[in-house]
Amino acid sequence: MLANPHGAERFGDRSYAIISDKYLNFSSRVGYHYSVLDAYCGQTTNKNYITFSFKGGAADDVRRNRRARAIAVVLMACDFSVDVKGDRVDARFAKYPCEVVADKLETIGKLLVFTRQMDMLMNSETSIELVAKNFLEENYNYD
């Protein structure tokens, strides 16, 4: 699911969701962006978790990598453990109360929308901190 496409025929792949009252698995492919979100949110704090992976984009490697690093900065500021390799971000958030997990899931949803086309705008290294700062301050403009 997170492999980079090598052809336009993959552009319109489907997204899939499995949802219950305590569990969410959302695998999404929008354009050239891939993300997988897996979460459990119940009454037992030690069982609660979020795992999130993001990869891809239509821009060049440098811009995609910058976007990945901006996403990582945001997720680390939100107490996720994060690993970045190239344009791939893997993050984990675990063992928090359900209310906190639900809040983090909302943050990831906003982050996915905010950063969807961001790779095209990542012109310099300074854009990494600027994008992260704007998002964390709930300034969702691209200025």
Short mmCIF file of N, CA and C in Angstrom, two decimals:
data_model
loop_
_atom_site.label_atom_id
_atom_site.label_comp_id
_atom_site.label_asym_id
_atom_site.label_seq_id
_atom_site.Cartn_x
_atom_site.Cartn_y
_atom_site.Cartn_z
N MET A 1 0.81 -1.20 0.00
CA MET A 1 0.00 0.00 0.00
C MET A 1 0.85 1.26 0.00
N LEU A 2 2.01 1.25 0.65
CA LEU A 2 2.82 2.45 0.72
C LEU A 2 3.91 2.50 -0.33
N ALA A 3 3.90 1.61 -1.29
CA ALA A 3 4.90 1.64 -2.36
C ALA A 3 4.62 2.79 -3.30
N ASN A 4 5.67 3.39 -3.83
CA ASN A 4 5.52 4.51 -4.75
C ASN A 4 5.07 4.00 -6.11
N PRO A 5 4.05 4.62 -6.73
CA PRO A 5 3.56 4.15 -8.01
C PRO A 5 4.53 4.49 -9.14
N HIS A 6 4.52 3.68 -10.18
CA HIS A 6 5.34 3.96 -11.36
C HIS A 6 4.48 4.10 -12.60
N GLY A 7 3.22 4.41 -12.40
CA GLY A 7 2.37 4.56 -13.56
C GLY A 7 1.08 5.26 -13.21
N ALA A 8 0.51 5.95 -14.18
CA ALA A 8 -0.72 6.68 -13.98
C ALA A 8 -1.90 5.76 -13.70
N GLU A 9 -1.79 4.49 -14.08
CA GLU A 9 -2.90 3.57 -13.85
C GLU A 9 -3.18 3.39 -12.35
N ARG A 10 -2.25 3.70 -11.48
CA ARG A 10 -2.43 3.57 -10.04
C ARG A 10 -3.05 4.83 -9.43
N PHE A 11 -3.20 5.88 -10.20
CA PHE A 11 -3.62 7.17 -9.66
C PHE A 11 -4.95 7.09 -8.94
N GLY A 12 -5.88 6.31 -9.43
CA GLY A 12 -7.22 6.29 -8.85
C GLY A 12 -7.52 5.11 -7.96
N ASP A 13 -6.51 4.50 -7.34
CA ASP A 13 -6.76 3.36 -6.46
C ASP A 13 -7.74 3.75 -5.36
N ARG A 14 -8.43 2.74 -4.84
CA ARG A 14 -9.45 2.97 -3.83
C ARG A 14 -8.84 3.17 -2.45
N SER A 15 -9.64 3.82 -1.62
CA SER A 15 -9.33 3.92 -0.20
C SER A 15 -10.26 2.96 0.53
N TYR A 16 -9.80 2.44 1.66
CA TYR A 16 -10.58 1.48 2.42
C TYR A 16 -10.61 1.88 3.88
N ALA A 17 -11.76 1.62 4.53
CA ALA A 17 -11.89 1.90 5.96
C ALA A 17 -12.60 0.74 6.64
N ILE A 18 -12.11 0.38 7.80
CA ILE A 18 -12.77 -0.56 8.69
C ILE A 18 -12.98 0.22 9.98
N ILE A 19 -14.24 0.34 10.39
CA ILE A 19 -14.56 1.19 11.53
C ILE A 19 -15.52 0.46 12.46
N SER A 20 -15.23 0.50 13.75
CA SER A 20 -16.16 0.03 14.76
C SER A 20 -16.19 1.07 15.88
N ASP A 21 -16.87 0.76 16.96
CA ASP A 21 -16.95 1.73 18.05
C ASP A 21 -15.60 1.98 18.73
N LYS A 22 -14.64 1.03 18.60
CA LYS A 22 -13.34 1.19 19.25
C LYS A 22 -12.15 1.10 18.30
N TYR A 23 -12.39 0.72 17.07
CA TYR A 23 -11.28 0.44 16.15
C TYR A 23 -11.45 1.19 14.84
N LEU A 24 -10.33 1.65 14.29
CA LEU A 24 -10.31 2.32 12.99
C LEU A 24 -9.10 1.85 12.21
N ASN A 25 -9.32 1.46 10.96
CA ASN A 25 -8.23 1.22 10.03
C ASN A 25 -8.62 1.91 8.74
N PHE A 26 -7.82 2.88 8.33
CA PHE A 26 -8.11 3.66 7.13
C PHE A 26 -6.87 3.64 6.25
N SER A 27 -7.01 3.03 5.09
CA SER A 27 -5.93 2.97 4.10
C SER A 27 -6.36 3.84 2.93
N SER A 28 -5.61 4.87 2.68
CA SER A 28 -6.02 5.87 1.69
C SER A 28 -4.95 6.10 0.64
N ARG A 29 -5.42 6.20 -0.57
CA ARG A 29 -4.58 6.57 -1.70
C ARG A 29 -5.30 7.70 -2.42
N VAL A 30 -4.75 8.88 -2.33
CA VAL A 30 -5.31 10.05 -3.01
C VAL A 30 -4.21 10.60 -3.89
N GLY A 31 -4.42 10.51 -5.19
CA GLY A 31 -3.37 10.93 -6.10
C GLY A 31 -2.16 10.05 -5.91
N TYR A 32 -1.02 10.66 -5.60
CA TYR A 32 0.21 9.91 -5.38
C TYR A 32 0.58 9.83 -3.90
N HIS A 33 -0.39 10.14 -3.03
CA HIS A 33 -0.16 10.11 -1.59
C HIS A 33 -0.78 8.84 -1.01
N TYR A 34 -0.04 8.18 -0.14
CA TYR A 34 -0.53 6.99 0.53
C TYR A 34 -0.51 7.24 2.03
N SER A 35 -1.55 6.80 2.71
CA SER A 35 -1.52 6.84 4.16
C SER A 35 -2.27 5.65 4.73
N VAL A 36 -1.80 5.20 5.86
CA VAL A 36 -2.46 4.13 6.60
C VAL A 36 -2.57 4.60 8.04
N LEU A 37 -3.79 4.59 8.54
CA LEU A 37 -4.07 4.99 9.91
C LEU A 37 -4.74 3.81 10.60
N ASP A 38 -4.18 3.36 11.70
CA ASP A 38 -4.73 2.24 12.45
C ASP A 38 -4.81 2.67 13.91
N ALA A 39 -5.99 2.49 14.52
CA ALA A 39 -6.15 2.96 15.90
C ALA A 39 -7.13 2.10 16.67
N TYR A 40 -6.85 2.00 17.95
CA TYR A 40 -7.77 1.37 18.90
C TYR A 40 -7.96 2.35 20.04
N CYS A 41 -9.23 2.54 20.44
CA CYS A 41 -9.55 3.53 21.46
C CYS A 41 -10.65 2.96 22.35
N GLY A 42 -10.26 2.41 23.49
CA GLY A 42 -11.22 1.80 24.41
C GLY A 42 -10.97 2.26 25.83
N GLN A 43 -11.61 1.60 26.78
CA GLN A 43 -11.51 1.98 28.18
C GLN A 43 -10.19 1.56 28.84
N THR A 44 -9.51 0.57 28.26
CA THR A 44 -8.25 0.11 28.83
C THR A 44 -7.10 0.91 28.22
N THR A 45 -6.58 1.84 28.97
CA THR A 45 -5.56 2.77 28.48
C THR A 45 -4.37 2.06 27.85
N ASN A 46 -3.92 0.98 28.45
CA ASN A 46 -2.74 0.28 27.94
C ASN A 46 -2.96 -0.39 26.59
N LYS A 47 -4.19 -0.54 26.16
CA LYS A 47 -4.48 -1.14 24.85
C LYS A 47 -4.66 -0.08 23.75
N ASN A 48 -4.80 1.16 24.12
CA ASN A 48 -5.08 2.22 23.15
C ASN A 48 -3.82 2.59 22.37
N TYR A 49 -4.00 2.81 21.08
CA TYR A 49 -2.85 3.18 20.24
C TYR A 49 -3.32 3.83 18.95
N ILE A 50 -2.39 4.51 18.32
CA ILE A 50 -2.52 4.99 16.94
C ILE A 50 -1.21 4.66 16.25
N THR A 51 -1.30 4.07 15.07
CA THR A 51 -0.13 3.98 14.19
C THR A 51 -0.52 4.69 12.90
N PHE A 52 0.44 5.40 12.35
CA PHE A 52 0.18 6.21 11.16
C PHE A 52 1.39 6.15 10.25
N SER A 53 1.14 5.92 8.96
CA SER A 53 2.19 5.94 7.95
C SER A 53 1.75 6.83 6.80
N PHE A 54 2.69 7.57 6.26
CA PHE A 54 2.42 8.47 5.13
C PHE A 54 3.60 8.39 4.18
N LYS A 55 3.31 8.39 2.88
CA LYS A 55 4.37 8.36 1.87
C LYS A 55 3.83 8.92 0.56
N GLY A 56 4.75 9.48 -0.21
CA GLY A 56 4.41 9.82 -1.58
C GLY A 56 4.23 11.29 -1.86
N GLY A 57 3.74 11.54 -3.06
CA GLY A 57 3.53 12.89 -3.55
C GLY A 57 3.95 12.99 -5.00
N ALA A 58 3.55 14.06 -5.63
CA ALA A 58 3.86 14.25 -7.05
C ALA A 58 5.08 15.13 -7.27
N ALA A 59 5.57 15.75 -6.22
CA ALA A 59 6.74 16.64 -6.36
C ALA A 59 8.02 15.81 -6.42
N ASP A 60 9.14 16.50 -6.59
CA ASP A 60 10.44 15.82 -6.61
C ASP A 60 10.78 15.30 -5.21
N ASP A 61 11.81 14.45 -5.16
CA ASP A 61 12.20 13.81 -3.89
C ASP A 61 12.49 14.82 -2.79
N VAL A 62 13.17 15.89 -3.10
CA VAL A 62 13.55 16.87 -2.08
C VAL A 62 12.31 17.47 -1.43
N ARG A 63 11.34 17.88 -2.22
CA ARG A 63 10.12 18.49 -1.67
C ARG A 63 9.28 17.48 -0.89
N ARG A 64 9.19 16.25 -1.41
CA ARG A 64 8.44 15.22 -0.68
C ARG A 64 9.11 14.93 0.67
N ASN A 65 10.43 14.88 0.67
CA ASN A 65 11.15 14.64 1.92
C ASN A 65 10.95 15.78 2.91
N ARG A 66 10.92 17.01 2.42
CA ARG A 66 10.67 18.15 3.29
C ARG A 66 9.28 18.06 3.91
N ARG A 67 8.29 17.70 3.09
CA ARG A 67 6.93 17.56 3.64
C ARG A 67 6.92 16.47 4.71
N ALA A 68 7.57 15.36 4.46
CA ALA A 68 7.62 14.28 5.45
C ALA A 68 8.23 14.79 6.76
N ARG A 69 9.27 15.58 6.66
CA ARG A 69 9.91 16.11 7.87
C ARG A 69 9.00 17.11 8.58
N ALA A 70 8.22 17.89 7.82
CA ALA A 70 7.26 18.81 8.44
C ALA A 70 6.16 18.03 9.17
N ILE A 71 5.66 16.98 8.55
CA ILE A 71 4.67 16.12 9.21
C ILE A 71 5.27 15.55 10.49
N ALA A 72 6.51 15.11 10.42
CA ALA A 72 7.18 14.54 11.60
C ALA A 72 7.30 15.57 12.73
N VAL A 73 7.64 16.81 12.40
CA VAL A 73 7.75 17.86 13.42
C VAL A 73 6.41 18.03 14.13
N VAL A 74 5.32 18.07 13.36
CA VAL A 74 3.99 18.22 13.95
C VAL A 74 3.67 17.03 14.85
N LEU A 75 3.89 15.83 14.35
CA LEU A 75 3.55 14.64 15.13
C LEU A 75 4.39 14.54 16.41
N MET A 76 5.67 14.89 16.33
CA MET A 76 6.51 14.88 17.53
C MET A 76 6.01 15.91 18.55
N ALA A 77 5.57 17.07 18.07
CA ALA A 77 5.02 18.08 18.96
C ALA A 77 3.73 17.60 19.63
N CYS A 78 3.08 16.62 19.01
CA CYS A 78 1.84 16.04 19.55
C CYS A 78 2.12 14.74 20.30
N ASP A 79 3.37 14.52 20.68
CA ASP A 79 3.79 13.38 21.52
C ASP A 79 3.78 12.02 20.83
N PHE A 80 3.84 11.99 19.52
CA PHE A 80 4.01 10.73 18.79
C PHE A 80 5.49 10.37 18.76
N SER A 81 5.79 9.09 18.74
CA SER A 81 7.15 8.67 18.39
C SER A 81 7.16 8.55 16.87
N VAL A 82 8.20 9.08 16.25
CA VAL A 82 8.19 9.24 14.79
C VAL A 82 9.50 8.75 14.19
N ASP A 83 9.38 8.12 13.02
CA ASP A 83 10.54 7.70 12.24
C ASP A 83 10.33 8.20 10.82
N VAL A 84 11.33 8.87 10.27
CA VAL A 84 11.26 9.39 8.90
C VAL A 84 12.38 8.78 8.09
N LYS A 85 12.03 8.24 6.93
CA LYS A 85 13.01 7.74 5.98
C LYS A 85 12.60 8.26 4.61
N GLY A 86 13.36 9.22 4.10
CA GLY A 86 13.00 9.81 2.81
C GLY A 86 11.67 10.52 2.92
N ASP A 87 10.71 10.14 2.07
CA ASP A 87 9.40 10.78 2.11
C ASP A 87 8.38 9.96 2.91
N ARG A 88 8.85 8.97 3.64
CA ARG A 88 7.96 8.13 4.44
C ARG A 88 8.03 8.52 5.91
N VAL A 89 6.85 8.65 6.51
CA VAL A 89 6.73 8.95 7.93
C VAL A 89 5.99 7.78 8.58
N ASP A 90 6.54 7.26 9.65
CA ASP A 90 5.87 6.26 10.47
C ASP A 90 5.79 6.81 11.88
N ALA A 91 4.58 6.79 12.45
CA ALA A 91 4.39 7.38 13.78
C ALA A 91 3.55 6.46 14.65
N ARG A 92 3.78 6.57 15.95
CA ARG A 92 3.03 5.75 16.91
C ARG A 92 2.74 6.59 18.16
N PHE A 93 1.54 6.38 18.67
CA PHE A 93 1.08 7.04 19.89
C PHE A 93 0.34 5.96 20.68
N ALA A 94 0.77 5.67 21.89
CA ALA A 94 0.18 4.52 22.59
C ALA A 94 0.05 4.76 24.09
N LYS A 95 -0.92 4.03 24.65
CA LYS A 95 -1.14 3.94 26.10
C LYS A 95 -1.58 5.27 26.71
N TYR A 96 -2.55 5.90 26.05
CA TYR A 96 -3.17 7.11 26.57
C TYR A 96 -4.67 6.85 26.70
N PRO A 97 -5.36 7.65 27.53
CA PRO A 97 -6.81 7.49 27.65
C PRO A 97 -7.52 7.72 26.31
N CYS A 98 -8.68 7.13 26.18
CA CYS A 98 -9.44 7.19 24.92
C CYS A 98 -9.68 8.63 24.45
N GLU A 99 -9.99 9.52 25.38
CA GLU A 99 -10.27 10.92 25.01
C GLU A 99 -9.05 11.56 24.35
N VAL A 100 -7.88 11.24 24.84
CA VAL A 100 -6.64 11.78 24.27
C VAL A 100 -6.39 11.18 22.89
N VAL A 101 -6.60 9.88 22.77
CA VAL A 101 -6.43 9.20 21.47
C VAL A 101 -7.39 9.80 20.44
N ALA A 102 -8.64 10.02 20.83
CA ALA A 102 -9.62 10.60 19.91
C ALA A 102 -9.19 11.99 19.45
N ASP A 103 -8.64 12.78 20.36
CA ASP A 103 -8.15 14.11 20.01
C ASP A 103 -6.99 14.02 19.01
N LYS A 104 -6.09 13.07 19.21
CA LYS A 104 -4.95 12.89 18.30
C LYS A 104 -5.42 12.42 16.92
N LEU A 105 -6.46 11.59 16.88
CA LEU A 105 -7.01 11.16 15.59
C LEU A 105 -7.56 12.35 14.81
N GLU A 106 -8.21 13.26 15.51
CA GLU A 106 -8.71 14.48 14.85
C GLU A 106 -7.55 15.31 14.31
N THR A 107 -6.48 15.40 15.07
CA THR A 107 -5.29 16.13 14.62
C THR A 107 -4.72 15.51 13.35
N ILE A 108 -4.62 14.19 13.31
CA ILE A 108 -4.10 13.53 12.10
C ILE A 108 -5.00 13.80 10.91
N GLY A 109 -6.31 13.78 11.11
CA GLY A 109 -7.22 14.10 10.01
C GLY A 109 -6.98 15.49 9.45
N LYS A 110 -6.85 16.46 10.33
CA LYS A 110 -6.56 17.83 9.89
C LYS A 110 -5.21 17.91 9.19
N LEU A 111 -4.23 17.20 9.73
CA LEU A 111 -2.89 17.22 9.15
C LEU A 111 -2.88 16.63 7.75
N LEU A 112 -3.63 15.57 7.53
CA LEU A 112 -3.70 14.98 6.19
C LEU A 112 -4.28 15.95 5.17
N VAL A 113 -5.33 16.65 5.56
CA VAL A 113 -5.93 17.63 4.65
C VAL A 113 -4.98 18.80 4.43
N PHE A 114 -4.37 19.29 5.50
CA PHE A 114 -3.48 20.45 5.42
C PHE A 114 -2.26 20.19 4.55
N THR A 115 -1.70 19.00 4.63
CA THR A 115 -0.44 18.72 3.94
C THR A 115 -0.62 18.03 2.60
N ARG A 116 -1.83 17.83 2.15
CA ARG A 116 -2.09 17.04 0.94
C ARG A 116 -1.29 17.52 -0.27
N GLN A 117 -1.32 18.78 -0.58
CA GLN A 117 -0.58 19.33 -1.72
C GLN A 117 0.66 20.11 -1.30
N MET A 118 1.00 20.02 -0.04
CA MET A 118 2.08 20.82 0.52
C MET A 118 3.44 20.52 -0.10
N ASP A 119 3.66 19.32 -0.59
CA ASP A 119 4.98 19.00 -1.14
C ASP A 119 5.37 19.94 -2.27
N MET A 120 4.41 20.40 -3.04
CA MET A 120 4.69 21.31 -4.15
C MET A 120 5.20 22.67 -3.66
N LEU A 121 4.84 23.02 -2.41
CA LEU A 121 5.19 24.34 -1.88
C LEU A 121 6.44 24.33 -1.00
N MET A 122 7.04 23.19 -0.81
CA MET A 122 8.19 23.06 0.09
C MET A 122 9.47 23.46 -0.63
N ASN A 123 9.62 24.77 -0.87
CA ASN A 123 10.71 25.30 -1.68
C ASN A 123 12.07 25.36 -0.99
N SER A 124 12.07 25.37 0.35
CA SER A 124 13.34 25.51 1.06
C SER A 124 13.27 24.77 2.39
N GLU A 125 14.43 24.63 3.02
CA GLU A 125 14.48 23.98 4.34
C GLU A 125 13.68 24.75 5.38
N THR A 126 13.61 26.07 5.24
CA THR A 126 12.85 26.87 6.21
C THR A 126 11.36 26.60 6.14
N SER A 127 10.89 26.08 5.02
CA SER A 127 9.46 25.79 4.89
C SER A 127 9.03 24.67 5.83
N ILE A 128 9.95 23.81 6.25
CA ILE A 128 9.61 22.70 7.15
C ILE A 128 9.08 23.24 8.47
N GLU A 129 9.86 24.09 9.11
CA GLU A 129 9.44 24.65 10.41
C GLU A 129 8.25 25.59 10.25
N LEU A 130 8.19 26.34 9.15
CA LEU A 130 7.08 27.26 8.93
C LEU A 130 5.76 26.50 8.80
N VAL A 131 5.75 25.44 8.01
CA VAL A 131 4.54 24.63 7.83
C VAL A 131 4.11 24.03 9.17
N ALA A 132 5.06 23.46 9.89
CA ALA A 132 4.74 22.86 11.19
C ALA A 132 4.21 23.90 12.17
N LYS A 133 4.87 25.04 12.22
CA LYS A 133 4.45 26.12 13.13
C LYS A 133 3.04 26.58 12.79
N ASN A 134 2.77 26.82 11.51
CA ASN A 134 1.43 27.26 11.10
C ASN A 134 0.37 26.24 11.51
N PHE A 135 0.63 24.97 11.26
CA PHE A 135 -0.35 23.94 11.60
C PHE A 135 -0.59 23.90 13.11
N LEU A 136 0.47 23.88 13.88
CA LEU A 136 0.34 23.79 15.33
C LEU A 136 -0.35 25.01 15.93
N GLU A 137 -0.27 26.15 15.25
CA GLU A 137 -0.97 27.36 15.68
C GLU A 137 -2.36 27.46 15.06
N GLU A 138 -2.79 26.40 14.39
CA GLU A 138 -4.09 26.32 13.72
C GLU A 138 -4.25 27.39 12.65
N ASN A 139 -3.15 27.79 12.05
CA ASN A 139 -3.16 28.69 10.91
C ASN A 139 -3.04 27.81 9.67
N TYR A 140 -4.15 27.54 9.04
CA TYR A 140 -4.18 26.58 7.94
C TYR A 140 -4.01 27.22 6.57
N ASN A 141 -3.50 28.45 6.53
CA ASN A 141 -3.20 29.11 5.26
C ASN A 141 -1.84 28.66 4.76
N TYR A 142 -1.64 28.76 3.47
CA TYR A 142 -0.37 28.37 2.88
C TYR A 142 0.60 29.53 2.79
N ASP A 143 0.29 30.65 3.39
CA ASP A 143 1.15 31.84 3.33
C ASP A 143 2.35 31.69 4.23
#
